Each structure stands twice: as C-alpha cells, then as structure tokens.
XYZ file of C-alpha atoms in Angstrom:
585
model
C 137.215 107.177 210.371
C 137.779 103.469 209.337
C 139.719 102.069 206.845
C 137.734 101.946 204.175
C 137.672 105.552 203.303
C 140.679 105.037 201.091
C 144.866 105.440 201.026
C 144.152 108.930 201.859
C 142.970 108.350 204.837
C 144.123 104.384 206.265
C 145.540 105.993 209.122
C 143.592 107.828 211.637
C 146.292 109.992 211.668
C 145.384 111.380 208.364
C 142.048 113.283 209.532
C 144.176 114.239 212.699
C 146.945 115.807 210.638
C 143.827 117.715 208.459
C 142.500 119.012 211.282
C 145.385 120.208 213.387
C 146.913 122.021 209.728
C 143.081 123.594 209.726
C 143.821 124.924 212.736
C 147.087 126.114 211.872
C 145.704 128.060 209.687
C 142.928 129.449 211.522
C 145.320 130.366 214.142
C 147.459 132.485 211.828
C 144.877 134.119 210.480
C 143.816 135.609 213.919
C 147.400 136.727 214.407
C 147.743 140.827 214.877
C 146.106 142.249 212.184
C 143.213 140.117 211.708
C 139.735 141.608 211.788
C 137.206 139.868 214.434
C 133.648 141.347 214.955
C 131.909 141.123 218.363
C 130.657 137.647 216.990
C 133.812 136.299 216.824
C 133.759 136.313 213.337
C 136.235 137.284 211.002
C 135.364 139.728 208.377
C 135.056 138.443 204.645
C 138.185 138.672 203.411
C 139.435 136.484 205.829
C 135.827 134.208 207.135
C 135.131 133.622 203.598
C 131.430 132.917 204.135
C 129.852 130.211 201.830
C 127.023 131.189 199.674
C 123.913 129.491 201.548
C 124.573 130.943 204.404
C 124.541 128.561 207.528
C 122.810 124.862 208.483
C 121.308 126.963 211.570
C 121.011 130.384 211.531
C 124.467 131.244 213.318
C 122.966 130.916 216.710
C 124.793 130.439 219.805
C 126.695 127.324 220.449
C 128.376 125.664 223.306
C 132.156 126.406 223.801
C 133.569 123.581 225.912
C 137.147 122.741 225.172
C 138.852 119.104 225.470
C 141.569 119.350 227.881
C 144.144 121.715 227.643
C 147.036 118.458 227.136
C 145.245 117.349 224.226
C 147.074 118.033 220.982
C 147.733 121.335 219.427
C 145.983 123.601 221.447
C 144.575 126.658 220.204
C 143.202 130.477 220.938
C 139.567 129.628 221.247
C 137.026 130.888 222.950
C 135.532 128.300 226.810
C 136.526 126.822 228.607
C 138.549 123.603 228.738
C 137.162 120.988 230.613
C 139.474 118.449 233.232
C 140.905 115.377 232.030
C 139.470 112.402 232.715
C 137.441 109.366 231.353
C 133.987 111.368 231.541
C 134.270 113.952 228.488
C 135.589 111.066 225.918
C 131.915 109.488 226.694
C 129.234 109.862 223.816
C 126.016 108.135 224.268
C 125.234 104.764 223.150
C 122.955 105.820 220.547
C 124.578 109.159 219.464
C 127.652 107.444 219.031
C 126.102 104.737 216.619
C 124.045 107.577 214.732
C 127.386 109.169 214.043
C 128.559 105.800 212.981
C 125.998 104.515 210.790
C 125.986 108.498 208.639
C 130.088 108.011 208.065
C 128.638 104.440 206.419
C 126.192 105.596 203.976
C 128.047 108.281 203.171
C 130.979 106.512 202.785
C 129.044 104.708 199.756
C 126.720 107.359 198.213
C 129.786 110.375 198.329
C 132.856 108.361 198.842
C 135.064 111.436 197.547
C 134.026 113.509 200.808
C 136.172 111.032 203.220
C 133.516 112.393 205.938
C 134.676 111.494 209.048
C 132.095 110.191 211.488
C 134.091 112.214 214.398
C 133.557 115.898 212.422
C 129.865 114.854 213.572
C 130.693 114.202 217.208
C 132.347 117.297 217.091
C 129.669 119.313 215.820
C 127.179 116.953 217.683
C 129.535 118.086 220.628
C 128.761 121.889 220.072
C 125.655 121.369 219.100
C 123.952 119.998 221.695
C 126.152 118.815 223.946
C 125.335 115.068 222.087
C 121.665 115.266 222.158
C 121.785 116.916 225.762
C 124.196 113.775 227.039
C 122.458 111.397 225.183
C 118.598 112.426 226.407
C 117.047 109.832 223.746
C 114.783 107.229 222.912
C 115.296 103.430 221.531
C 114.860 105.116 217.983
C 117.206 107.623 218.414
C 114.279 110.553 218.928
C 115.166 113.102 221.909
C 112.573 112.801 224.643
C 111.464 116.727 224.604
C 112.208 118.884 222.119
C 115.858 120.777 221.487
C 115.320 124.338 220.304
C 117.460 126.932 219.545
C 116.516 130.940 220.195
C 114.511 132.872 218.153
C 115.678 134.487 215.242
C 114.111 137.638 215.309
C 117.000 139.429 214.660
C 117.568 140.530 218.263
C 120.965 139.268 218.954
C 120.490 137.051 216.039
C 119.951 136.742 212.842
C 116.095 137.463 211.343
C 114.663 134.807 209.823
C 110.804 134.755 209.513
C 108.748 131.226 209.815
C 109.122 129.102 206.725
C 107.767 126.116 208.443
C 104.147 127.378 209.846
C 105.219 126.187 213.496
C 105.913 122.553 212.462
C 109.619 121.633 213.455
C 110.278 124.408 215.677
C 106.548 125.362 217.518
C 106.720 128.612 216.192
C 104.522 130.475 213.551
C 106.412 133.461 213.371
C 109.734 133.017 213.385
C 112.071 129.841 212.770
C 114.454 128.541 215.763
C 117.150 126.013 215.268
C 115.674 121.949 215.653
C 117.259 118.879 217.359
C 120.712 117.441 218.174
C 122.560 118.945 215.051
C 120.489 121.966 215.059
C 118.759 122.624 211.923
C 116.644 125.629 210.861
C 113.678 124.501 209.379
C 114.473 126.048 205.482
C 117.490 124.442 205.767
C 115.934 121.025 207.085
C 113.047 121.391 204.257
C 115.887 120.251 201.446
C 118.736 118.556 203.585
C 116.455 116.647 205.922
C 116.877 112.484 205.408
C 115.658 109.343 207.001
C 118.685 107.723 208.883
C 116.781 105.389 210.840
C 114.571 103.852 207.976
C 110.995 104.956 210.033
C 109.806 106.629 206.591
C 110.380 110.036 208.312
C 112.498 113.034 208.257
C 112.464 114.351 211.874
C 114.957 116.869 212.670
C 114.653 115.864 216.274
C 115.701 112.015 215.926
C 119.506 111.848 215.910
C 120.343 109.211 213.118
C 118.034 111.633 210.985
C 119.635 114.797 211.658
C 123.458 112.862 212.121
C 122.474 111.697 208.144
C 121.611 115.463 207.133
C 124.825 116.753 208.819
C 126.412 114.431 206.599
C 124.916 115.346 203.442
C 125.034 118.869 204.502
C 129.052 118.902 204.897
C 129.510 116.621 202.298
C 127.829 119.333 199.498
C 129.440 121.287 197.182
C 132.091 118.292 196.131
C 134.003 118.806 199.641
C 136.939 116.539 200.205
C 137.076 116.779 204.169
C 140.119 115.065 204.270
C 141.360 118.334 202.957
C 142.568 121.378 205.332
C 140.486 123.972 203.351
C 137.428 122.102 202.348
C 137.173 121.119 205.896
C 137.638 124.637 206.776
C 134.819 125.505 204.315
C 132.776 122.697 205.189
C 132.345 123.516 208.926
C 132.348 127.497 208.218
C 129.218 126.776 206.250
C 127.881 125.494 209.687
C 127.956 128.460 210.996
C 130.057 131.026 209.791
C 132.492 132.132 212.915
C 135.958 131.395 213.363
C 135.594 130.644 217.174
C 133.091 127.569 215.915
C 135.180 126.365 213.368
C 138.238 126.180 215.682
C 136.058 124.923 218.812
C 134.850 122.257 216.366
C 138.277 121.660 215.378
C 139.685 120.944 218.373
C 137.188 118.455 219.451
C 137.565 116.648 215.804
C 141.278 116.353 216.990
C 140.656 115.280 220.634
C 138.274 112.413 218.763
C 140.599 111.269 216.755
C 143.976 111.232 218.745
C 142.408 110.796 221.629
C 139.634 108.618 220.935
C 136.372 108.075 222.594
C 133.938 105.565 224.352
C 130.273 104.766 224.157
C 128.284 105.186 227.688
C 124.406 104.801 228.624
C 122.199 106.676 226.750
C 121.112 109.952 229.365
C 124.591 109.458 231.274
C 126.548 111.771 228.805
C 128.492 114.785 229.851
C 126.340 117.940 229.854
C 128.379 121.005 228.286
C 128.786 124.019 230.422
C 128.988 126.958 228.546
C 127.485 129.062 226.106
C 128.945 131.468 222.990
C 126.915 134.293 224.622
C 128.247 133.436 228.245
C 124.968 131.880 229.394
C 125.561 128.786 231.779
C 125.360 125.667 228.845
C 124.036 122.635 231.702
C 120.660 123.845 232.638
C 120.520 127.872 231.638
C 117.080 128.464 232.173
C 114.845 130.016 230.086
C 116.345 131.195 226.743
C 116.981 134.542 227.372
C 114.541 136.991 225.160
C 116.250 140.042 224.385
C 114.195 143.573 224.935
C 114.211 146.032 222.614
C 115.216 148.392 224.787
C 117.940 146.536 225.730
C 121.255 145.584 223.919
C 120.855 142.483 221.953
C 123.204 139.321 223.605
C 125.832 138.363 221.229
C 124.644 135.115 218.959
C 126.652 132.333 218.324
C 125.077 129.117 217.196
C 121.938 127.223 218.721
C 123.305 125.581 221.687
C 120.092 123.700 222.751
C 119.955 122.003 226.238
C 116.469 121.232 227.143
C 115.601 124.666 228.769
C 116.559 126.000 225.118
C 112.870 125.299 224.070
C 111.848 127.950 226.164
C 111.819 126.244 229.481
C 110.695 127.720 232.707
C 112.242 126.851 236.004
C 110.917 124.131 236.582
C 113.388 123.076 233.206
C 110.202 121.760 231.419
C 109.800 122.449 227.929
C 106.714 125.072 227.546
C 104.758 124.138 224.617
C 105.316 124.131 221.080
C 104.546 127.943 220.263
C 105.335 129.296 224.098
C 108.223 131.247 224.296
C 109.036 131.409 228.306
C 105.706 131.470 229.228
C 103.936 133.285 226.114
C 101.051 133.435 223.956
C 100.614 129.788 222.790
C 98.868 131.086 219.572
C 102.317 133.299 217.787
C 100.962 136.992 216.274
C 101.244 136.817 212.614
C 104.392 138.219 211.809
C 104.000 141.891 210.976
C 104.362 143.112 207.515
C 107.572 145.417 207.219
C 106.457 147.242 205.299
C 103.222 148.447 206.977
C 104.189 151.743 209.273
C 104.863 151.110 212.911
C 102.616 151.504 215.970
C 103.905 154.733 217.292
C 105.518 155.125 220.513
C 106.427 151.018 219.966
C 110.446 150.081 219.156
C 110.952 148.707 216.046
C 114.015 146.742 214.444
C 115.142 148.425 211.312
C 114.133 145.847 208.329
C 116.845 143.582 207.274
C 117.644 143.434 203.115
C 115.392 140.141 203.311
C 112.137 142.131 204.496
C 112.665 144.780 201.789
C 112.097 142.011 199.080
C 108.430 142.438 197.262
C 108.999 139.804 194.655
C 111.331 137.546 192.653
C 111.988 138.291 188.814
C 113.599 136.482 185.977
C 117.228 138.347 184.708
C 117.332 137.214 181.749
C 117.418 133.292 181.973
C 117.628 131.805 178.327
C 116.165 128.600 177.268
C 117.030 125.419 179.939
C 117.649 122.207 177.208
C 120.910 119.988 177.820
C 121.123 116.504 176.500
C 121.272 113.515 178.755
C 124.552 113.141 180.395
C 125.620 117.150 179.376
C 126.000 120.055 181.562
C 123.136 123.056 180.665
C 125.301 125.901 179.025
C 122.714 128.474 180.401
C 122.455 129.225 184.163
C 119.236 130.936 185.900
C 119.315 134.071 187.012
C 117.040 135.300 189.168
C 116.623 138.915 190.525
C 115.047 140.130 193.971
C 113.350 143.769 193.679
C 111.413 146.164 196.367
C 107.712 146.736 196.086
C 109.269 149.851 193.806
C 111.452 147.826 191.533
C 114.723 148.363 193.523
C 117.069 146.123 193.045
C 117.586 144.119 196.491
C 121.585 142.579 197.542
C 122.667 140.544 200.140
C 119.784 138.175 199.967
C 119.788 134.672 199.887
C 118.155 132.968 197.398
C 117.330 129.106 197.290
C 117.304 127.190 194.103
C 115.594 123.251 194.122
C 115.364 121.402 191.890
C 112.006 119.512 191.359
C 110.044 116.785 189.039
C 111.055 112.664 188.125
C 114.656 113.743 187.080
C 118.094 112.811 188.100
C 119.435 116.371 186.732
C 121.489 117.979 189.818
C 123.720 120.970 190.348
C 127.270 120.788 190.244
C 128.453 118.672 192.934
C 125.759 116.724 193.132
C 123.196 118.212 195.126
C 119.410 118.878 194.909
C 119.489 122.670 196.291
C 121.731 124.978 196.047
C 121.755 128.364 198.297
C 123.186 131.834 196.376
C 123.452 135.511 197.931
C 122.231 138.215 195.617
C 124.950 140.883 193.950
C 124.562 144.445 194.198
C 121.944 144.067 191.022
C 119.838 142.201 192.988
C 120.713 139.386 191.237
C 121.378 135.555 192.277
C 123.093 132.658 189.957
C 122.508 129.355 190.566
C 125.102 126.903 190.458
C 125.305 125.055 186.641
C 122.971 122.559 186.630
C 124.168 118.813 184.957
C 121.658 116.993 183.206
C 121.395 113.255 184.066
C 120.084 110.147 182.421
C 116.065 110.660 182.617
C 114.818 112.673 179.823
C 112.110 114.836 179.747
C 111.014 118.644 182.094
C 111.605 119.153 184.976
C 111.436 122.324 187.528
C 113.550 124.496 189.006
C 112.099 126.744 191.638
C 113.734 129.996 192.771
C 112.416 131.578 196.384
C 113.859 133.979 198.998
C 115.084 132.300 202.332
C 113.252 133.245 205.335
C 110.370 135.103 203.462
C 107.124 133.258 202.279
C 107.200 134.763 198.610
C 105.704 133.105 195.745
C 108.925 131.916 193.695
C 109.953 132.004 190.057
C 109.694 128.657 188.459
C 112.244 127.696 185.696
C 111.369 124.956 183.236
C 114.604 122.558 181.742
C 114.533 120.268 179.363
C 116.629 117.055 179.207
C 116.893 115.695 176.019
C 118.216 112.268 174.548
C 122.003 111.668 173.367
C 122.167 112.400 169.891
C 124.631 112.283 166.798
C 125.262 114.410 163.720
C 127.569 112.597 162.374
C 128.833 108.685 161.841
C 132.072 107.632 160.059
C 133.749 103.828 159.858
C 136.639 103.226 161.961
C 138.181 100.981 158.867
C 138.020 101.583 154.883
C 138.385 97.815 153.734
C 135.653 96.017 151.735
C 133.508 94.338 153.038
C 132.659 90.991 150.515
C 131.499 87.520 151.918
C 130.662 84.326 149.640
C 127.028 83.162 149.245
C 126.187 81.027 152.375
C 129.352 82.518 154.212
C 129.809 84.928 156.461
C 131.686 88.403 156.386
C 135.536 88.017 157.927
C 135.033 91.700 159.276
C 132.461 92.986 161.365
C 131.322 96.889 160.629
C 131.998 99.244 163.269
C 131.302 102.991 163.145
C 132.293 105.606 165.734
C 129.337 108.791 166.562
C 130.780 112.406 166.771
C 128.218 115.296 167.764
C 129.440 118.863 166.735
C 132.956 116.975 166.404
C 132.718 115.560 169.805
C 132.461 111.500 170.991
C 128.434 111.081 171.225
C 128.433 108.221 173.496
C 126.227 106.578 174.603
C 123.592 107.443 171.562
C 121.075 105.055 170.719
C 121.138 103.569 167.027
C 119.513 101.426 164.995
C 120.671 99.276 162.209
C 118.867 97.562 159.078
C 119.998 95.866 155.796
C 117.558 97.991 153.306
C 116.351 97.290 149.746
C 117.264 100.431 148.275
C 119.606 103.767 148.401
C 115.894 105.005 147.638
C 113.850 102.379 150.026
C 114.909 101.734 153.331
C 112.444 99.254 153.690
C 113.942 96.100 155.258
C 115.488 93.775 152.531
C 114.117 90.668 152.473
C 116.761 88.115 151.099
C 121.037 89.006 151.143
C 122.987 89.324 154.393
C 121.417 89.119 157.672
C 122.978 88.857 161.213
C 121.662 86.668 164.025
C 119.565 86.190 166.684
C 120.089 84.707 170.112
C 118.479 81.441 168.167
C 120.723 81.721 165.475
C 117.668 82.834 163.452
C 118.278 85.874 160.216
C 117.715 88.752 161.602
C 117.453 92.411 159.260
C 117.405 94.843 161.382
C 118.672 95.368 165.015
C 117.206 97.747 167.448
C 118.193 99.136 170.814
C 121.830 99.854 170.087
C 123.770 102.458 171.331
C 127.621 103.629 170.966
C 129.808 102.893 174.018
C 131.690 105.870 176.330
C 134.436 106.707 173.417
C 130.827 106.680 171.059
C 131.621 103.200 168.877
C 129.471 101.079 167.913
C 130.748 97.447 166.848
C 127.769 95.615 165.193
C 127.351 91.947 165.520
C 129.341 89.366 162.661
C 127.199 89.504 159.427
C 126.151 86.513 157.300
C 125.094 85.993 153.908
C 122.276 83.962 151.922
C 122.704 82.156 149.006
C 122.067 85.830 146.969
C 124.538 87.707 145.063
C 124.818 91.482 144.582
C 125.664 94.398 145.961
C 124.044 94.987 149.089
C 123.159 98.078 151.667
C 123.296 98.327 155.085
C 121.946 101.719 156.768
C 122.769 102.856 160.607
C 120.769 105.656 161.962
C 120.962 107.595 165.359
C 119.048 109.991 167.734
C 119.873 113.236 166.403
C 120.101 112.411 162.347
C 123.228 110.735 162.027
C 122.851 108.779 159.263
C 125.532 105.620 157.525
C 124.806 103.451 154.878
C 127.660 100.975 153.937
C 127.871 98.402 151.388
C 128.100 95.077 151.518
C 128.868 92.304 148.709
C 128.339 88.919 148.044
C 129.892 87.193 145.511
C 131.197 83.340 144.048
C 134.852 82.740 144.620
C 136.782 84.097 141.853
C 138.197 80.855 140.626
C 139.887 82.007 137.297
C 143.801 82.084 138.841
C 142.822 77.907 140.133
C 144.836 75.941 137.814
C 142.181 73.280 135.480
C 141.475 69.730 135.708
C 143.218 68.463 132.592
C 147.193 70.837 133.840
C-alpha cells in the first residue's frame, strides 16, 4: 500500500499487522467447538455472512499457500508451496492492474485504505493471476476464464441473468475472468479500468477496478481487522478463503513481491474441491446420480471454460463437449419428466413474483437521508411468503441519490415474511425522480419499481443573528451588514437558496425604486439580489447596503425555498445635529 493512504497506514506494517490480527481471529474461532460444514464454512453465528451474498457464487477456488516460513502461519486448507523467487512473481500487467485500482480508489473512497495487495491476494486465489499472467497488451485474457456451473450440483443454483453474454451460457451463470465475477454481480459492480469505454469482466484492470469497488462497499475501512474480515467474507463466504486470502495478503506485504513477463507467472496447483489447479481438465460436471463435489470458489485456469484435452476452450455455450445451443432452463415449477432425477427447487425457484410491503411515500430533500425505506416482499405462485432470498435493489435515473455507504446497489436476503429492506437511501444534490428497482437474484422476474423524490433545501423559518438598528445617512452607507441564519423544523437549513429585495411596501413587495440599494460588481444600485443561499451552519451574510439621497423608513424582505420569509427595516435619516454646539457659542 503506499504512503499516501494516510497515518493509519504509512507503514506497510500497518496492513501486515491487520491482516495477521484477522487471522488471529479466524484462527480462534476454529478452535474446538467451532462449527465447520463440509464447505469449510463456518455456520452463521460464527461466518457471519454479508447480506448480498458473494462477488461469485461461492465456487471453488485455488488453495495454494505461501511458504510455510512466511509469517504467522495458519490452519488452512493446500498446500504450501517451496520457497523461492518464483511464487513472489505477478505478471507485468496483473501487477500494474492491481496498482492502478489501489490509485483510483485511493481518491474516489479514500476511507477504505484498500490495499492493492488484498487484490493480488484474491487475484492469487482467483485465478492464479489471470492464469500466470495469460494476457494481452490491454490487459484482456487471451481465452476466456470460467468458473463451473451453478446449477446447484455441488454449487450453488443460480439461473442465467446474462442470456449467455459474459459467461457463454443461456441457462445458467458461471463465474467470469481473473477476479471471477458472476454476471448479476458484474451487471452493477462492473467498471472500465483501462479507459477502452468497456466493462469486460475478462480484461484484468476492469475486473481489478470492480474488486475494488466491490470490497470497498458498505463504508469498509480495510485497514481494519473486522471490516477486512467482512470485506473478503463477502467474496465468498468460507472461512478457509478468507484465511487462504489472508495469508497471501501477509506474504505480499512482509514479504513483498516482483513483476515478471506477462504468461511466465506461477500456475497454482490446487483446487478447494481437490481437483489438480495447473491444467485440471475439463471442469468436472457432476451427475445426478452421483454425489455433488464440494464447491469452493471459481478457480478458473483455462480448462475451467469447459476445456477438453486438448486444454482448448470449447465454445461459448459448450460445456465439455455439449450442445452449443443451452436448453431453456426448465420451469420449476412445471412437474418432472418421470423416471428423470431432479434437484429439489431451491427458495429462489419457488419465487412467482415480487410485491410491495408496505413502502410509504420516497421524498427527502437534497442533501437529507429518506426517513422511509422500501420494502419489498417475495411470494409463491400461491401467495406464500418466500425467505432466504436475495433481493437486489439499484438505483436508477440522472440522480446522485445513493444508499448508505455510498453505493449504487445494494444486495438484501429476505426474512421469514418474505420480506427484504433495502439499505436507507441518502438523497444527494440533483433534484427531481428517480427509480429504484427491486428484482430477485438469479431469477428473470419482472421487478417492483419504487419512485423517490428529491426535493430542494428549504426553510421555515429565518431570524437575525443581531437586534441593533440598522440607520445610515442619506448618500452613506449602513455600518452593519444584515445577516440572518435559516432553521427548518428547528434545524440549520443550509445550504437553502434565498432571495433578497428592498420592497415598496409591507403590502407591495414590488421592488422599491429609490432608498437603499446594494451593489453590483460595477458598483451599479442594485434592489434585489438573486441566487443566494445560506452557508453549512445555514447563515446568510448579505452584501454592505447603501443609501440614496431619500429619507424614511425603509423595508427589506428575504425569502427562501420552503416559505421562510424576513422583512427587516432599514432607515435613513440627516445627522441629528441638535447636541452640536452653534456658530455664535
């Protein structure tokens, strides 16, 4: 991580000492006692998934270990591999896509101290760093990577959301590219790190950039032990990842690391699921009469995209050497063919439709946080209420309104109602609608749309800051200028736009034509000033005031959005010159 992530982290050591307390902690946890499913994953209490699930599907990933006298070592699962100068090697242009994602996100989510060596790591795991580094000039891998396909055989079911076009398949989605995307999750977090004008899950700077963004969600600090923890867990959700992961974010930093040749890059060796990592084969297809393989994560080398010996990619839509034209996936619903195995339907499958529950009117002002959250509840085809389910919420439309943290999407399992809240949503500056769309992951439902409203600052109320009079001399100006602070339901309205005009009348606000006046930029009388607005603690100083050569007992009015209404007085009178002594004493 360099230096310019901050005191917190000036020291390389800082990241080091994050990661090695992480796993600490994960070690503990797995002491006697601990509950670990055949996954490798730790059961709720003590896995704590996060809400939207995983970046990839919790596919199978590869296990290598750094050597076993780097730092810390801990109970993971792989095997270590020797010491030597060959597995501190990433890739030319892995290594700089790694780089270049710390950068940006170093400016656009500077609290999240992301460390550009948590993406090596998970690069590492991932993919083995783009299969050692298999890449183009642009950073694109030369075939495909693909993770298995999640039919729910061994893994987890989720049907196509992408009709085919990241992952080649129509009927169910597989985990994309060098940081292993699912193509639901790559349809919001997707970005453009290599400035082509395209989000391609299968270009490395891209999908090192969405990694980023990805871990960086929810208002993370990663150079904190447990948002770390919870950052990498909502990877994929297994403790044997996060401390794999872990341990090569430690070997990264302490030990540090070296660029080599693009395609020269060590090739990982072993699989969650015990497959061979370097050149498997074939990803295996479970049969249904068979026990399903235990999943990890997506490990990808380039017979992952459903190579056949030869290690040759098949085409987009082969699996092994399949149908190139997918079946339609099969409604669950509809009763099986008999005498054919069937896979019991997951909570997901069992979902008919989306329904409102009870979502009350969406209107914030600009700057404010919406006091109403959406609610949205999945049902059966009978009206059952339907838990368990994950249920995406994006925002759409020309706004700059966000959930809290920051982000775009947000990801929420349903409750045992059936029913999903999103995350509160904070308006921003751009007024006006915009959409919020609700829709089941890994189903193609239609989804429930939610209209909010962002409305302008506003003020109900305006008081002066001072009580003293304000009186000028004809042809003078006034010593004190007029400042008035905004309150809205007794709170600072700041930044609330105002106007303010010298009128003729309590009874005509009409602009007065003669009496005081401020200036313009030319020094020319000016009556009334638009475009104003009250600064963050909602004051609003007004420019010096002048008089003409008029006497009397003038008005000044100051209005604001939202009906806050002033109106001070101003006077101009001759010098009182009755106390000066006369001529003739």
């Amino acid at each position: 991580m360099a230096a310019h992530f901050g005191s917190r982290l000036r020291k390389g050591a800082a990241t080091t000492a994050v990661a090695a307390a992480a796993v600490a902690a994960l070690s503990a946890s797995q002491a006697p006692g601990a509950t670990v499913d055949d996954r490798g994953r730790q059961s709720a209490a003590e896995a704590t998934p996060q809400p939207d699930g995983s970046a990839t599907g919790d596919s199978y990933y590869y296990t290598d270990l750094p050597p076993l006298d780097s730092p810390g070592p801990a109970p993971v699962i792989g095997t270590p591999i020797s010491k030597g100068p060959a597995e501190a090697g990433i890739p030319a242009t892995v290594l700089d896509a790694y780089k270049k994602a710390e950068a940006e996100l170093r400016t656009s989510k500077p609290g999240c101290n992301l460390p550009w060596q948590l993406l090596a790591a998970i690069g590492k795991v991932e993919s083995g760093h783009a299969r050692g580094g298999d890449v183009r000039a642009d950073g694109t891998t030369v075939t495909p990577i693909l993770g298995p396909v999640l039919d729910g055989n061994g893994f987890a079911h989720i049907s196509d959301t992408d009709h085919g076009l990241y992952d080649g398949d129509s009927r169910y989605d597989r985990a994309v590219g060098p940081m292993q995307f699912i193509p639901s999750t790559w349809a919001w977090a997707g970005r453009d790190g290599n400035g082509d004008g395209k989000k391609d899950p299968n270009n490395v700077y891209d999908a090192a950039l969405a990694a980023g963004h990805y871990l960086c969600r929810n208002g993370w600090d990663l150079s904190t032990a447990g948002d770390l923890r919870s950052a990498i867990l909502s990877y994929n959700n297994s403790t044997d990842y996060l401390n794999t992961v872990l341990k090569w974010l430690e070997f990264y930093r302490k030990d540090g690391t070296h660029s080599v040749p693009d395609g020269t890059g060590p090739l990982p060796s072993q699989r969650s699921d015990g497959t061979p990592g370097a050149n498997p084969g074939p990803t295996p297809q479970p049969s249904t009469s068979q026990a399903p393989s235990k999943p990890g994560r997506s490990g990808s080398s380039s017979s992952t995209g459903g190579s056949g010996s030869s290690g040759k990619p098949a085409a987009p839509g082969r699996q092994g050497g399949g149908s190139s034209n997918p079946a339609k996936p099969a409604d669950p619903t509809s009763p099986p063919t008999p005498g054919t195995p069937t896979t019991p339907p997951t909570a997901t499958d069992t979902v008919h439709h989306l329904q409102d529950a009870g979502t009350d009117k969406l209107t914030a002002m600009a700057g404010d946080a919406f006091t109403e959250r959406i609610s949205t509840r999945a049902v059966t085809k009978d009206g059952a209420a339907v838990g368990q389910v994950r249920i995406r919420f994006t925002i759409t439309g020309d706004t700059d309104a966000a959930f809290t943290g920051g982000e775009k999407v947000a990801t929420v399992a349903t409750d045992a109602s059936g029913v999903a809240v999103a995350p509160a949503l904070r308006a921003g500056e751009e007024t006006g609608d915009f959409t919020v769309r609700a829709a089941v992951v890994g189903r193609m439902l239609p989804g429930v749309d939610y209209t909010a409203t962002v409305t302008e600052r506003a003020a109900d109320a305006l008081t002066r800051t001072a009580d003293t009079a304000l009186v000028c001399t004809p042809g003078g100006e006034f010593a004190d200028r007029v400042e008035v602070k905004a309150t809205y339901k007794g709170a600072v309205a700041d930044r609330v736009a105002a106007t303010a005009t010298l009128i003729k009348s309590a009874d005509d606000p009409a602009e007065n034509d003669q009496g005081p006046y401020f200036k313009d930029a030319d020094g020319n009388p000016v009556r009334t000033l638009n475009g104003l607005r009250t600064d963050a603690d909602g004051l609003l100083n007004l420019p010096k005031l002048y008089a003409d050569d008029t006497t009397g007992t003038f008005l000044l009015r100051i209005t604001t959005v939202g009906g806050a209404t002033l109106t001070v007085e101003l006077k101009v009178a001759a010098a009182d010159t009755s106390a000066e002594p006369s001529a003739s004493s």
